[in-house]
Tab-separated table of C-alpha atoms in Angstrom:
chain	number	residue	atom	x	y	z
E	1	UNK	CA	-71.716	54.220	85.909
E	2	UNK	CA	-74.053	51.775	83.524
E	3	UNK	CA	-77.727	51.628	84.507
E	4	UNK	CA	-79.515	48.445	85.522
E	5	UNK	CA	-80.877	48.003	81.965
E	6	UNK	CA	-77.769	48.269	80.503
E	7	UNK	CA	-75.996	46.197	82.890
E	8	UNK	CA	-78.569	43.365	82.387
E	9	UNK	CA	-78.438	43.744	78.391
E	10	UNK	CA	-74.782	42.953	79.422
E	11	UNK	CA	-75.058	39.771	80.981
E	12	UNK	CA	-77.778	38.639	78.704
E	13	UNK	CA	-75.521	39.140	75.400
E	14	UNK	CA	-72.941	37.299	76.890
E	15	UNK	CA	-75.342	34.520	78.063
E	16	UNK	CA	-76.551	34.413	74.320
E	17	UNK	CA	-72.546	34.130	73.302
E	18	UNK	CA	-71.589	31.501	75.761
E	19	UNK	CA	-74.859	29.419	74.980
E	20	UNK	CA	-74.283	29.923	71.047
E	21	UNK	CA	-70.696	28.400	71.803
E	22	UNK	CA	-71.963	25.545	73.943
E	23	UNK	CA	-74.156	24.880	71.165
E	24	UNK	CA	-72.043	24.484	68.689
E	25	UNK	CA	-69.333	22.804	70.742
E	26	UNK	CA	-72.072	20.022	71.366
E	27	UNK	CA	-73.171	19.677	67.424
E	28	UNK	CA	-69.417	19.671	67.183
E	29	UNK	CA	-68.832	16.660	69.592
E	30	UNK	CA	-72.364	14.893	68.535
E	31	UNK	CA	-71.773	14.833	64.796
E	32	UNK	CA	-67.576	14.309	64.947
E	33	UNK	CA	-67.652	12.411	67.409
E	34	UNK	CA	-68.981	8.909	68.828
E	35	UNK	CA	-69.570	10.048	72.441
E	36	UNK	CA	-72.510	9.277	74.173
E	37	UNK	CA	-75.130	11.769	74.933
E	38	UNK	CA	-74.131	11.710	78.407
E	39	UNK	CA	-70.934	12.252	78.016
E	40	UNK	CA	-71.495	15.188	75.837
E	41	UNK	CA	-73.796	16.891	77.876
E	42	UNK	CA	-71.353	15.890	81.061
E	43	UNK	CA	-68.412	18.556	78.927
E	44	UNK	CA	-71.279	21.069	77.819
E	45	UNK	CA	-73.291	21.220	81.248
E	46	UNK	CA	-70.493	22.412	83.790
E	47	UNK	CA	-69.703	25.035	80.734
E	48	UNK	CA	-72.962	26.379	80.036
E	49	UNK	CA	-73.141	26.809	84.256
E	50	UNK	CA	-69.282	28.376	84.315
E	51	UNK	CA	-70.993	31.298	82.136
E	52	UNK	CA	-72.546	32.855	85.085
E	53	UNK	CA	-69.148	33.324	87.059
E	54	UNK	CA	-66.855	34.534	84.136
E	55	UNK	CA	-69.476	36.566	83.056
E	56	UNK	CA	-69.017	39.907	85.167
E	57	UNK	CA	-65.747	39.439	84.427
E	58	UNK	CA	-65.748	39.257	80.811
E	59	UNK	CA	-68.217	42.197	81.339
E	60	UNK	CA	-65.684	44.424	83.478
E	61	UNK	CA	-63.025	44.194	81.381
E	62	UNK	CA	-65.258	45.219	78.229
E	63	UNK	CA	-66.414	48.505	80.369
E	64	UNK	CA	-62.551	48.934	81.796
E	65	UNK	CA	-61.649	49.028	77.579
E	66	UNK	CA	-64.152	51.217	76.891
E	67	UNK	CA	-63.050	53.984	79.292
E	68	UNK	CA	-59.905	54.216	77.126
């Protein structure tokens, strides 16, 4: 059983992980690309939001592998 502090050092690294991505994903699309600004934050928004559900799941599958 993780503690609360653990479990929320969890979901903050993989906040910092999914928000590094998104990052880079939009300096990808602004610099490569000639997209808008809306449109570029339309792609990065509902990703940066879709962290927060995959989240525990990317989290319970790293605590299921480190049962093993």
């Amino acid at each position: 059983m993780t503690s609360i502090k653990h479990k929320m050092s969890m979901y903050v690294s993989v906040a910092v992980i999914v928000s590094v991505v998104t990052l880079a994903l939009y300096l990808f699309l602004n610099y490569f690309t000639s997209l808008p600004m809306f449109t570029i934050f339309v792609i990065i928004v509902p990703l940066f939001l879709l962290q927060w559900r995959f989240a525990p799941k990317i989290i319970e599958k790293a605590n299921d592998l480190k049962k093993f």
